[in-house]
Coordinates of C-alpha atoms (C1' of nucleotides) in Angstrom, one line a residue:
Chain S
M365 CA 0.2 -0.3 -0.1
K366 CA 2.4 2.3 1.3
Q367 CA 5.1 1.2 -1.4
R368 CA 2.5 2.2 -4.2
V369 CA 1.5 5.7 -3.0
S370 CA 5.5 6.2 -2.4
A371 CA 6.0 4.8 -6.3
L372 CA 3.4 6.9 -7.7
L373 CA 4.5 10.1 -6.1
R374 CA 7.9 9.5 -7.1
E375 CA 6.7 9.4 -10.5
K376 CA 4.8 12.0 -10.2
F377 CA 7.3 14.7 -8.8
G378 CA 10.6 12.7 -10.3
R379 CA 12.2 12.6 -6.8
E380 CA 12.1 10.2 -3.6
V381 CA 9.0 11.3 -1.3
V382 CA 8.9 10.5 2.7
L383 CA 5.9 9.3 3.8
E384 CA 5.1 9.3 7.0
K385 CA 1.7 9.1 9.2
P386 CA -0.1 12.0 9.4
R387 CA -0.3 13.6 13.0
D388 CA -3.7 13.5 13.0
R389 CA -5.9 10.8 11.9
S390 CA -8.3 13.2 10.4
F391 CA -5.6 14.2 7.7
G392 CA -6.1 11.3 6.0
H393 CA -4.1 8.3 5.5
F394 CA -0.8 9.3 4.3
A395 CA 1.0 12.5 4.9
T396 CA 4.3 14.1 3.1
P397 CA 6.5 17.0 3.9
I398 CA 7.8 17.5 0.6
A399 CA 6.7 21.3 -0.1
F400 CA 9.5 21.9 2.7
S401 CA 12.1 20.3 0.9
M402 CA 11.1 22.0 -2.6
A403 CA 10.6 25.3 -1.0
K404 CA 14.2 26.0 -0.9
E405 CA 14.8 25.1 -4.8
L406 CA 12.1 27.0 -5.6
R407 CA 12.0 29.8 -3.6
E408 CA 8.3 29.7 -2.8
S409 CA 6.7 29.5 0.2
P410 CA 6.0 25.6 1.5
M411 CA 2.3 26.5 1.7
K412 CA 2.0 27.9 -1.6
I413 CA 4.2 24.9 -3.3
A414 CA 1.7 22.2 -1.1
E415 CA -1.4 23.7 -2.2
E416 CA -0.1 23.7 -5.8
L417 CA 0.7 20.1 -5.8
A418 CA -2.3 19.5 -4.2
S419 CA -4.5 20.8 -7.1
S420 CA -2.6 19.3 -9.5
F421 CA -4.2 16.0 -8.4
N422 CA -7.4 14.7 -10.0
E423 CA -9.9 12.6 -8.6
S424 CA -8.5 9.4 -9.3
D425 CA -9.1 5.2 -8.3
F426 CA -6.4 5.8 -6.1
F427 CA -6.7 8.9 -3.7
S428 CA -10.2 10.0 -2.7
S429 CA -8.4 13.4 -1.9
V430 CA -5.1 15.2 -2.0
D431 CA -5.1 18.6 0.7
S432 CA -2.8 20.7 1.9
V433 CA -2.5 21.3 6.1
K434 CA 0.3 24.2 6.6
G435 CA 2.6 23.1 4.0
Y436 CA 2.0 19.2 4.3
L437 CA 0.4 17.2 1.7
N438 CA -2.3 14.6 2.9
F439 CA -3.6 12.0 1.1
R440 CA -6.7 9.8 1.5
L441 CA -7.1 6.7 -0.3
S442 CA -10.1 6.0 -1.9
E443 CA -12.5 3.4 -0.6
N444 CA -12.7 1.5 -3.8
F445 CA -8.7 0.9 -3.5
L446 CA -9.0 -0.3 0.5
S447 CA -12.2 -2.2 -0.1
D448 CA -10.9 -4.1 -3.2
Y449 CA -7.5 -4.7 -1.4
A450 CA -9.2 -5.7 2.2
A451 CA -11.6 -8.3 0.0
W452 CA -8.7 -9.7 -1.7
A453 CA -6.9 -10.0 1.2
L454 CA -9.5 -11.9 3.0
D455 CA -9.9 -14.1 -0.1
N456 CA -6.3 -15.3 -0.1
P457 CA -5.6 -15.1 3.7
D458 CA -2.4 -17.1 3.1
D459 CA -0.9 -14.8 0.7
F460 CA -1.7 -11.6 2.9
A461 CA 1.7 -9.8 3.1
K462 CA 3.8 -12.1 1.1
Q463 CA 6.1 -11.0 -1.4
E464 CA 8.8 -12.8 -3.7
K465 CA 11.7 -11.2 -3.1
N466 CA 14.9 -13.2 -5.1
E467 CA 17.5 -13.7 -2.3
R468 CA 19.2 -16.3 -0.5
I469 CA 20.5 -15.5 3.0
L470 CA 22.1 -17.3 5.5
L471 CA 20.8 -16.5 9.6
E472 CA 23.2 -17.7 11.7
F473 CA 21.9 -17.6 15.6
V474 CA 22.1 -18.9 18.6
S475 CA 24.9 -21.3 18.4
A476 CA 25.7 -21.8 22.4
N477 CA 27.8 -24.1 23.3
P478 CA 27.0 -27.7 23.4
T479 CA 28.0 -27.7 26.9
G480 CA 24.9 -27.0 28.6
P481 CA 21.0 -25.9 28.4
L482 CA 20.0 -22.7 27.1
H483 CA 20.2 -19.7 29.8
I484 CA 18.0 -16.3 29.4
G485 CA 20.5 -14.4 27.2
H486 CA 20.3 -17.4 24.5
A487 CA 16.6 -16.9 24.6
R488 CA 16.6 -13.2 23.4
G489 CA 19.2 -14.4 20.3
A490 CA 17.3 -17.1 19.7
V491 CA 13.8 -15.2 19.7
Y492 CA 15.4 -12.4 17.7
G493 CA 16.8 -14.6 15.4
D494 CA 13.6 -16.5 14.6
T495 CA 11.4 -14.0 14.5
L496 CA 13.6 -12.5 11.8
Y497 CA 13.7 -16.0 10.1
R498 CA 9.9 -16.1 10.1
L499 CA 9.8 -12.5 8.4
A500 CA 11.9 -13.3 5.9
R501 CA 10.1 -16.7 4.8
H502 CA 6.7 -14.6 4.8
L503 CA 8.5 -12.1 2.5
G504 CA 9.7 -14.6 0.3
Y505 CA 13.3 -14.7 1.0
D506 CA 15.1 -17.7 0.4
I507 CA 16.9 -18.2 4.1
T508 CA 18.3 -20.7 5.9
A509 CA 18.5 -21.2 9.8
E510 CA 21.8 -22.4 11.0
Y511 CA 23.5 -23.2 14.3
Y512 CA 27.2 -23.4 14.5
V513 CA 28.1 -26.0 16.9
N514 CA 31.3 -25.4 18.6
D515 CA 32.4 -29.0 19.3
A516 CA 36.2 -28.2 19.4
G517 CA 38.3 -26.4 21.9
N518 CA 38.4 -26.1 25.4
Q519 CA 34.9 -26.2 26.3
I520 CA 34.2 -29.5 24.9
D521 CA 37.7 -30.6 27.3
L522 CA 35.5 -28.8 30.3
L523 CA 32.3 -30.5 29.7
G524 CA 34.1 -34.1 29.9
L525 CA 35.6 -32.9 33.0
S526 CA 32.6 -31.5 34.8
I527 CA 30.8 -34.9 34.1
Q528 CA 33.8 -36.8 35.7
L529 CA 33.6 -34.5 39.1
Y530 CA 29.5 -35.0 38.7
G531 CA 29.7 -38.6 38.5
R532 CA 32.9 -39.0 41.1
E533 CA 31.0 -37.0 44.1
N534 CA 27.5 -38.3 43.1
I535 CA 27.9 -41.7 41.7
L536 CA 30.9 -42.6 42.8
K537 CA 30.7 -40.9 46.1
E538 CA 34.3 -39.8 46.3
S539 CA 35.0 -36.3 47.5
V540 CA 36.0 -34.1 45.0
E541 CA 38.4 -30.9 44.6
Y542 CA 36.5 -28.4 42.2
P543 CA 38.8 -26.5 40.0
E544 CA 38.3 -23.0 39.1
S545 CA 36.0 -23.4 36.1
Y546 CA 33.9 -26.3 35.4
Y547 CA 30.3 -26.7 34.3
R548 CA 27.5 -27.2 36.7
G549 CA 23.8 -28.0 36.8
D550 CA 21.2 -30.7 37.0
Y551 CA 21.5 -31.8 33.1
L552 CA 25.0 -33.5 34.1
A553 CA 23.2 -36.0 36.4
P554 CA 21.8 -38.0 33.3
L555 CA 25.1 -37.7 31.1
A556 CA 27.1 -38.9 34.0
K557 CA 24.5 -41.7 34.6
N558 CA 24.6 -42.7 31.2
A559 CA 28.2 -42.6 30.6
V560 CA 28.9 -44.9 33.3
E561 CA 26.1 -47.3 31.5
K562 CA 28.0 -47.1 28.4
F563 CA 31.4 -47.0 29.1
G564 CA 31.9 -48.1 32.8
K565 CA 32.8 -46.3 36.0
E566 CA 36.5 -46.2 34.8
I567 CA 35.9 -43.3 32.7
L568 CA 35.1 -41.1 35.5
S569 CA 38.4 -41.3 36.7
D570 CA 40.3 -41.1 33.7
D571 CA 42.2 -37.7 33.0
S572 CA 43.0 -39.1 29.7
R573 CA 39.6 -40.1 28.3
Q574 CA 37.9 -36.6 29.2
K575 CA 37.8 -35.7 25.3
E576 CA 35.9 -39.2 24.2
L577 CA 33.7 -38.5 27.3
A578 CA 33.1 -35.1 25.9
L579 CA 32.4 -35.7 22.3
W580 CA 30.0 -38.2 23.3
A581 CA 28.2 -36.4 25.8
K582 CA 27.3 -33.1 23.4
D583 CA 24.9 -35.2 21.4
G584 CA 23.1 -35.6 24.4
V585 CA 23.6 -31.6 25.1
M586 CA 22.5 -31.2 21.9
E587 CA 19.4 -32.8 22.7
I588 CA 18.6 -30.5 25.6
I589 CA 19.5 -27.4 23.5
K590 CA 17.1 -28.6 20.7
N591 CA 14.5 -29.3 23.2
D592 CA 14.8 -25.8 24.7
L593 CA 14.7 -24.0 21.3
A594 CA 11.7 -26.3 20.4
D595 CA 9.6 -25.4 23.4
T596 CA 9.8 -21.8 22.2
K597 CA 9.0 -22.9 18.4
V598 CA 12.7 -22.2 17.5
F599 CA 13.8 -24.5 14.6
F600 CA 16.8 -24.8 12.3
D601 CA 17.4 -25.9 8.5
T602 CA 21.1 -26.9 9.4
F603 CA 23.4 -27.7 12.3
V604 CA 27.0 -27.0 11.2
Y605 CA 29.8 -28.9 13.4
E606 CA 33.3 -27.2 14.1
S607 CA 34.6 -30.3 14.4
S608 CA 34.0 -31.1 10.7
L609 CA 35.7 -28.0 9.1
Y610 CA 39.1 -29.2 10.0
A611 CA 39.8 -31.4 7.2
D612 CA 39.5 -28.3 5.4
W613 CA 42.3 -26.2 7.0
D614 CA 45.3 -26.7 4.8
R615 CA 43.2 -25.7 1.8
V616 CA 41.6 -22.6 3.7
M617 CA 44.8 -21.1 5.0
A618 CA 46.4 -21.5 1.4
K619 CA 43.2 -19.4 0.3
M620 CA 44.1 -16.9 2.9
G621 CA 47.2 -16.5 1.3
E622 CA 49.2 -13.4 2.9
G623 CA 46.5 -12.8 5.2
V624 CA 48.4 -14.9 7.7
Y625 CA 51.8 -15.6 8.6
E626 CA 53.9 -17.6 11.3
K627 CA 55.7 -15.9 13.8
E628 CA 57.1 -17.2 17.3
G629 CA 56.5 -20.7 16.3
K630 CA 52.5 -19.5 16.1
L631 CA 49.9 -18.8 13.1
F632 CA 48.7 -15.1 13.0
I633 CA 46.2 -13.8 10.8
A634 CA 47.2 -9.9 9.8
S635 CA 43.5 -8.5 10.8
S636 CA 45.3 -5.4 11.5
Q637 CA 45.3 -4.7 7.5
K638 CA 41.8 -4.6 7.6
G639 CA 40.6 -2.7 10.1
D640 CA 41.3 -4.5 13.2
D641 CA 43.3 -3.3 16.0
S642 CA 45.8 -6.1 16.1
D643 CA 47.0 -9.2 14.2
R644 CA 45.3 -12.5 15.9
V645 CA 46.7 -16.0 16.7
V646 CA 45.2 -18.6 14.7
V647 CA 47.2 -21.4 15.8
R648 CA 49.2 -21.7 19.1
E649 CA 52.7 -22.7 19.8
D650 CA 51.6 -26.2 20.6
G651 CA 49.6 -26.4 17.7
R652 CA 46.1 -26.1 18.8
P653 CA 43.9 -23.8 16.9
T654 CA 42.1 -20.4 18.6
Y655 CA 38.3 -19.9 18.3
L656 CA 38.9 -17.7 15.4
A657 CA 40.6 -20.8 13.4
G658 CA 37.2 -22.3 13.6
D659 CA 35.5 -18.9 12.4
I660 CA 37.9 -18.6 9.8
V661 CA 36.8 -22.0 8.1
Y662 CA 33.2 -21.9 8.8
H663 CA 33.2 -18.4 7.1
N664 CA 35.0 -19.7 4.4
Q665 CA 32.3 -23.0 4.0
K666 CA 29.6 -20.3 4.8
F667 CA 30.8 -18.1 1.9
E668 CA 31.6 -21.0 -0.9
R669 CA 27.9 -22.5 -0.3
G670 CA 27.1 -19.2 -2.3
Y671 CA 24.7 -16.8 -0.3
D672 CA 23.5 -13.5 -1.5
H673 CA 23.9 -12.1 2.3
Y674 CA 24.8 -13.6 5.9
I675 CA 23.1 -12.4 8.8
N676 CA 25.0 -13.4 12.1
I677 CA 23.6 -12.9 15.5
W678 CA 25.8 -12.9 18.2
G679 CA 26.0 -11.8 21.8
A680 CA 26.8 -8.1 22.4
D681 CA 29.9 -9.2 24.3
H682 CA 31.2 -10.6 21.0
H683 CA 31.3 -7.1 19.3
G684 CA 34.6 -6.8 19.5
Y685 CA 35.3 -9.9 17.0
I686 CA 33.4 -8.5 14.3
A687 CA 36.5 -7.0 12.9
R688 CA 38.8 -9.9 13.0
V689 CA 36.1 -12.2 11.5
K690 CA 35.2 -9.7 8.7
A691 CA 39.3 -9.4 7.9
A692 CA 39.4 -13.0 7.6
V693 CA 36.7 -12.6 5.2
E694 CA 38.4 -10.1 3.2
F695 CA 41.4 -12.6 2.9
L696 CA 39.8 -15.5 1.8
G697 CA 38.5 -13.1 -1.3
Y698 CA 35.0 -12.4 -0.5
E699 CA 33.3 -9.3 0.2
S700 CA 32.9 -8.7 4.0
S701 CA 30.1 -6.3 3.1
K702 CA 27.9 -9.1 2.8
L703 CA 28.1 -10.5 6.6
E704 CA 25.8 -8.5 8.8
V705 CA 26.2 -9.2 12.3
Q706 CA 23.4 -8.2 14.4
L707 CA 24.5 -7.9 18.4
S708 CA 22.0 -9.1 21.2
Q709 CA 22.4 -7.9 24.1
M710 CA 22.2 -8.7 27.9
V711 CA 18.9 -9.3 29.7
S712 CA 18.2 -8.7 33.4
L713 CA 14.9 -10.1 34.6
L714 CA 13.1 -9.1 38.0
K715 CA 10.5 -10.9 39.4
D716 CA 8.0 -8.9 41.4
G717 CA 10.3 -6.0 41.5
E718 CA 13.1 -8.3 42.9
P719 CA 16.1 -9.6 41.3
Y720 CA 15.2 -13.1 39.2
K721 CA 17.1 -15.6 41.8
M722 CA 19.6 -17.6 39.5
S723 CA 19.3 -21.5 40.5
K724 CA 21.6 -23.3 42.4
R725 CA 20.7 -26.3 40.7
A726 CA 20.7 -25.1 37.3
G727 CA 24.2 -23.7 38.0
N728 CA 23.6 -20.4 38.7
V729 CA 22.1 -19.1 35.9
I730 CA 18.4 -18.4 34.7
L731 CA 17.8 -21.1 32.5
M732 CA 15.7 -20.3 29.7
S733 CA 13.5 -23.5 30.2
D734 CA 12.7 -22.2 33.9
I735 CA 11.3 -18.9 32.5
V736 CA 9.1 -20.8 29.8
E737 CA 7.6 -23.1 32.2
E738 CA 6.6 -20.2 34.4
I739 CA 5.6 -17.3 31.7
G740 CA 4.7 -19.6 28.7
S741 CA 6.4 -19.3 25.0
D742 CA 4.5 -16.7 23.8
A743 CA 5.0 -14.2 26.5
L744 CA 8.9 -15.1 26.4
R745 CA 8.7 -14.6 22.5
F746 CA 6.8 -11.3 23.0
I747 CA 9.0 -9.9 25.5
F748 CA 12.1 -10.0 23.7
A749 CA 10.5 -9.5 20.0
S750 CA 9.0 -6.1 21.4
K751 CA 12.5 -4.9 22.8
K752 CA 15.3 -3.5 20.4
S753 CA 17.9 -6.7 20.3
D754 CA 20.6 -4.6 20.7
T755 CA 19.8 -2.3 23.6
A756 CA 19.9 -3.9 27.6
L757 CA 16.9 -5.0 28.4
E758 CA 15.3 -5.5 32.1
F759 CA 12.1 -7.0 32.5
D760 CA 9.7 -8.4 35.3
I761 CA 8.2 -11.8 34.4
S762 CA 5.4 -11.3 36.8
E763 CA 3.9 -8.5 34.6
F764 CA 3.5 -11.2 31.8
K765 CA 1.6 -13.2 34.1
K766 CA -1.4 -11.4 34.3
Q767 CA -4.7 -11.8 32.7
D768 CA -5.6 -8.2 31.9
S769 CA -4.9 -5.5 29.7
S770 CA -1.8 -4.5 31.1
N771 CA -0.2 -7.6 29.5
P772 CA 0.5 -7.1 26.3
I773 CA 0.5 -10.2 24.8
F774 CA -3.0 -10.9 26.7
Y775 CA -4.3 -8.0 25.3
I776 CA -3.5 -8.4 21.7
Q777 CA -5.3 -12.3 22.2
Y778 CA -8.4 -10.7 23.4
A779 CA -8.9 -8.7 20.5
H780 CA -8.5 -11.6 18.3
A781 CA -10.8 -13.3 20.6
R782 CA -13.3 -11.0 20.6
I783 CA -13.4 -11.2 16.9
K784 CA -14.0 -14.7 16.8
T785 CA -16.5 -14.2 19.6
I786 CA -18.7 -11.7 17.9
L787 CA -18.4 -13.6 14.4
S788 CA -19.5 -17.1 15.8
K789 CA -22.8 -15.0 17.6
S790 CA -23.7 -13.7 14.3
D791 CA -26.5 -15.6 12.8
L792 CA -25.1 -14.2 9.3
S793 CA -23.9 -17.1 7.1
E794 CA -20.0 -16.5 6.0
D795 CA -21.4 -15.9 2.1
E796 CA -23.4 -13.0 3.4
I797 CA -20.8 -11.5 5.3
M798 CA -18.1 -12.1 2.3
S799 CA -20.6 -10.4 -0.2
A800 CA -20.8 -7.1 1.7
T801 CA -19.0 -4.4 0.2
L802 CA -16.7 -2.5 2.3
K803 CA -17.6 0.7 1.5
N804 CA -19.4 3.6 3.3
L805 CA -17.4 3.4 6.1
D806 CA -17.6 5.9 9.0
D807 CA -14.3 7.4 9.8
N808 CA -13.7 4.9 12.6
A809 CA -14.4 2.0 10.8
D810 CA -12.6 3.4 8.0
M811 CA -9.5 3.8 9.9
L812 CA -9.8 0.3 11.3
M813 CA -9.4 -1.5 7.9
F814 CA -6.7 1.0 6.9
D815 CA -4.8 0.2 10.2
A816 CA -5.6 -3.8 9.6
L817 CA -4.3 -3.3 6.0
L818 CA -0.8 -2.0 7.1
L819 CA 0.5 -4.9 8.3
P820 CA 2.4 -5.8 4.9
E821 CA 4.6 -2.8 5.1
I822 CA 5.3 -3.1 8.8
I823 CA 6.6 -6.7 8.1
E824 CA 8.7 -5.3 5.2
D825 CA 9.7 -2.8 7.3
A826 CA 10.6 -4.8 10.3
F827 CA 12.9 -7.3 8.4
S828 CA 14.6 -4.8 6.6
S829 CA 15.1 -2.4 9.3
R830 CA 16.1 -5.9 11.5
Q831 CA 13.7 -3.7 13.8
V832 CA 11.5 -6.7 14.7
Q833 CA 10.0 -4.9 17.6
K834 CA 8.1 -2.7 15.2
L835 CA 6.0 -5.8 14.7
P836 CA 4.6 -6.4 18.0
E837 CA 4.2 -2.8 18.2
Y838 CA 2.2 -2.8 15.7
L839 CA -0.1 -5.6 16.6
K840 CA -0.6 -3.5 20.0
S841 CA -2.0 -0.2 18.3
L842 CA -4.0 -2.7 15.8
A843 CA -5.6 -4.6 19.3
A844 CA -6.5 -1.3 20.8
S845 CA -7.9 0.1 17.8
L846 CA -9.9 -3.1 17.9
H847 CA -11.0 -2.6 21.6
K848 CA -11.8 0.9 20.9
F849 CA -14.0 0.1 18.0
Y850 CA -15.7 -2.9 19.9
Y851 CA -16.5 -0.6 22.6
D852 CA -18.1 2.4 20.5
C853 CA -19.8 0.3 18.2
R854 CA -22.6 -2.2 18.4
I855 CA -22.1 -4.4 15.5
I856 CA -24.7 -7.6 15.8
G857 CA -28.3 -7.0 15.0
T858 CA -27.7 -3.6 13.1
E859 CA -28.1 -3.0 9.6
D860 CA -24.3 -2.8 8.8
E861 CA -23.3 -6.1 10.6
A862 CA -22.4 -8.1 7.3
K863 CA -20.3 -5.1 6.6
L864 CA -18.7 -4.7 10.0
L865 CA -18.4 -8.6 10.4
K866 CA -16.2 -8.5 7.4
L867 CA -14.2 -5.9 8.5
L868 CA -13.2 -7.6 11.4
M869 CA -12.1 -10.5 10.1
V870 CA -9.6 -8.1 8.0
V871 CA -8.4 -7.0 11.4
G872 CA -8.3 -10.8 12.7
L873 CA -6.3 -11.7 9.5
S874 CA -3.9 -9.1 10.4
L875 CA -3.6 -9.9 14.1
R876 CA -3.4 -13.3 13.2
T877 CA -0.7 -13.2 10.8
G878 CA 1.1 -10.8 12.6
L879 CA 1.4 -13.2 15.4
S880 CA 2.2 -16.2 13.5
L881 CA 5.3 -14.3 12.4
M882 CA 6.0 -13.6 16.0
G883 CA 5.8 -17.7 16.5
I884 CA 2.5 -17.4 18.5
T885 CA -0.7 -18.9 18.0
A886 CA -3.8 -16.5 17.8
K887 CA -6.4 -17.8 20.4
D888 CA -10.1 -18.0 19.5
Y889 CA -11.5 -17.8 22.7
M890 CA -10.0 -17.0 26.0
T891 CA -10.1 -19.1 29.2
K892 CA -9.4 -17.9 32.5
E893 CA -6.6 -19.4 34.5
E894 CA -7.2 -19.6 38.0
D895 CA -3.8 -19.4 40.0
Chain Q
rG715 C1' 43.6 4.6 28.1
rC716 C1' 41.5 2.7 23.1
rG717 C1' 36.8 0.9 20.7
rC718 C1' 31.3 0.2 20.4
rU719 C1' 26.7 1.2 22.8
rC720 C1' 23.8 3.2 25.5
rU721 C1' 21.1 8.0 28.1
rU722 C1' 13.3 9.8 26.0
rA723 C1' 7.6 10.3 32.0
rG724 C1' 8.5 7.9 38.8
rC725 C1' 9.3 2.4 36.4
rU726 C1' 9.9 -0.4 32.0
rC727 C1' 10.4 0.9 27.0
rA728 C1' 8.7 3.1 21.5
rG729 C1' 9.9 6.9 18.2
rC730 C1' 15.7 8.1 15.0
rU731 C1' 15.4 7.7 6.1
rG732 C1' 15.6 15.4 10.1
rG733 C1' 9.1 17.8 9.7
rA734 C1' 2.5 19.3 11.9
rU735 C1' 1.1 19.5 19.6
rA736 C1' 7.5 13.7 22.0
rG737 C1' 4.0 8.3 22.4
rA738 C1' 2.2 3.6 25.1
rG739 C1' 2.3 0.5 29.6
rC740 C1' 2.4 0.4 34.4
rA741 C1' 2.1 3.2 38.9
rA742 C1' -1.3 7.6 40.5
rU743 C1' -6.6 9.9 40.3
rG744 C1' -11.7 9.8 38.6
rC745 C1' -15.5 8.2 35.3
rC746 C1' -18.2 4.4 32.1
rC747 C1' -21.6 -2.6 32.7
rU748 C1' -30.3 -3.1 30.9
rU749 C1' -25.3 -3.5 25.2
rC750 C1' -21.7 -8.8 21.1
rU751 C1' -16.1 -11.8 27.4
rA752 C1' -15.2 -4.6 32.1
rA753 C1' -10.3 -10.3 30.6
rG754 C1' -12.8 -3.9 28.1
rG755 C1' -13.4 1.8 27.2
rC756 C1' -12.5 7.0 28.4
rA757 C1' -10.3 11.3 31.0
rU758 C1' -6.6 13.3 34.5
rC759 C1' -1.7 13.5 36.2
rG760 C1' 3.1 13.3 34.7
rG761 C1' 8.9 15.1 30.1
rU762 C1' 14.5 21.6 29.6
rC763 C1' 14.0 13.9 24.9
rA764 C1' 21.3 13.6 29.9
rC765 C1' 24.3 18.5 28.9
rA766 C1' 26.8 21.9 25.6
rC767 C1' 27.5 23.5 20.6
rG768 C1' 27.0 22.8 15.7
rU769 C1' 24.4 22.3 10.6
rU770 C1' 18.9 23.3 8.8
rC771 C1' 13.6 26.7 7.0
rG772 C1' 12.8 22.9 11.1
rA773 C1' 16.9 18.7 15.7
rA774 C1' 14.8 13.4 20.2
rU775 C1' 16.3 12.0 15.9
rC776 C1' 22.7 14.4 11.9
rG777 C1' 27.3 16.2 13.9
rU778 C1' 31.7 17.7 17.3
rG779 C1' 32.2 17.5 22.6
rU780 C1' 31.5 16.9 27.6
rA781 C1' 29.4 13.8 31.8
rG782 C1' 27.4 9.3 33.2
rG783 C1' 26.0 3.7 32.8
rG784 C1' 27.1 -1.4 30.1
rC785 C1' 30.1 -4.3 26.9
rG786 C1' 34.7 -5.3 24.6
rC787 C1' 40.2 -4.8 24.2
rA788 C1' 42.9 -13.2 25.1
rC789 C1' 47.7 -17.8 22.5
rC790 C1' 38.8 -18.4 26.7
rA791 C1' 34.7 -19.5 23.8

RNA sequence: GCGCUCUUAGCUCAGCUGGAUAGAGCAAUGCCCUUCUAAGGCAUCGGUCACACGUUCGAAUCGUGUAGGGCGCACCA
């Protein structure tokens, strides 16, 4: 809708036109301050220019009116256009707001180490990534969701050690001395138990078998992680294991050419040539690769698979890492501008105004699964999708357990349920409703329909700006419009019943489509949960 | 010290391709059920958009600087 207006005006005026929402709804559907920018060149007052521009529009199928107010041009779309569009959407609900983008995108997110269950910080990246993924799919991008599994490196040895320690204390009943860093948490119990069954008790006490133990255990941990993700409806198309990439090591290093060099027995990447602060070690003196080494081979593999664009979602504490990975991509001979890194910031949780207690049994972290259990997947997804991912966020989970309008997810669901309820109470048949015409609506109804039809451009905007929160913001305001309309306007039993029900169906379609893009299923009726 | 980032109502956050009176929820104070779920609606209260300077017809939005917070600055992942 907006694209069409924008294209039309661009053609008419021969320049890009900034379109915005009018300050006051009575001004119309769209507005532009174009007269202000033209004023300087034309040496005329903005008001006069706006008036001339406005009068240059004829009555058309597209605009019912174009007015100038204080230098702004305000456009009102014709009801023919709006009603045709709404009717088309209802006839093709699965195609509503869809597009066919011709671009292949690789989206990598979560990629938490396979050493334990996901915690609340991972959850934010997971929700952000999955929402982007759903938006992109809806827009017709060929997008792949990928999880990079760091199953090589120290953290894997540490996993082996941690299982041993747990097993020795809890199965062998030894008294063990814990080192400074190790993993802890209840998830180790079944791993230790199963390890003993599979390998025998000896494996718990043999330092040389830590890696063997860990490489076996990591699959079990990945299952835990996949379950955590599935509980919030986050799914991946592909999993790439770091350990599988090193077979390509020599070839990739050759490809790096002069991007890598040896010094003091170590291998460095000359990333400082590409804007990084200093060169980085890739392989240590003892031959063990660093974390960066894995990312070099991984990104080489990504680019060899030939996508048009790459999006990585990383925890914000990795931001210093962007420069070196981009440097590697450049040395490998690819355009680093194709690699986009989105950061996901820290989350702090409150409960009833107090800091949320980390659980000892979970290993002093806040487990994603605990929060999902407490407030549900829908609320969790809604919260994380509602806030800009790259700013720190603090929220109180008790707010999202309430069953009233203060809880935005509830508020939106209730709007959808209200629509369904009215539809079910009407005596009109679906044919009678669908054959009604959406014309001669009063201002309130017209605006409600217009709001509902804005979904396509919200989706487009939310994805292309990577600002996922625009979708829940929109849904909240659409729900508010619906609740207000519901209060103001009696529907059943009026002569406009069929028309208004059809209007509500359009609103319902937008709410439902928007929610599903957030991984939330719209409810058809609300049931009150007792505490 | 260097780099990135943030600072908007008492609280949690939107708004940022520069544009018409800076928005929402919570909190506070009122009002509206013989009406399709009041699980809702309406209203009031509340802001030097951290501060300063600059660019501009116009700045919460862009630039520079200052202050304060967060993160990073590993041969850890």
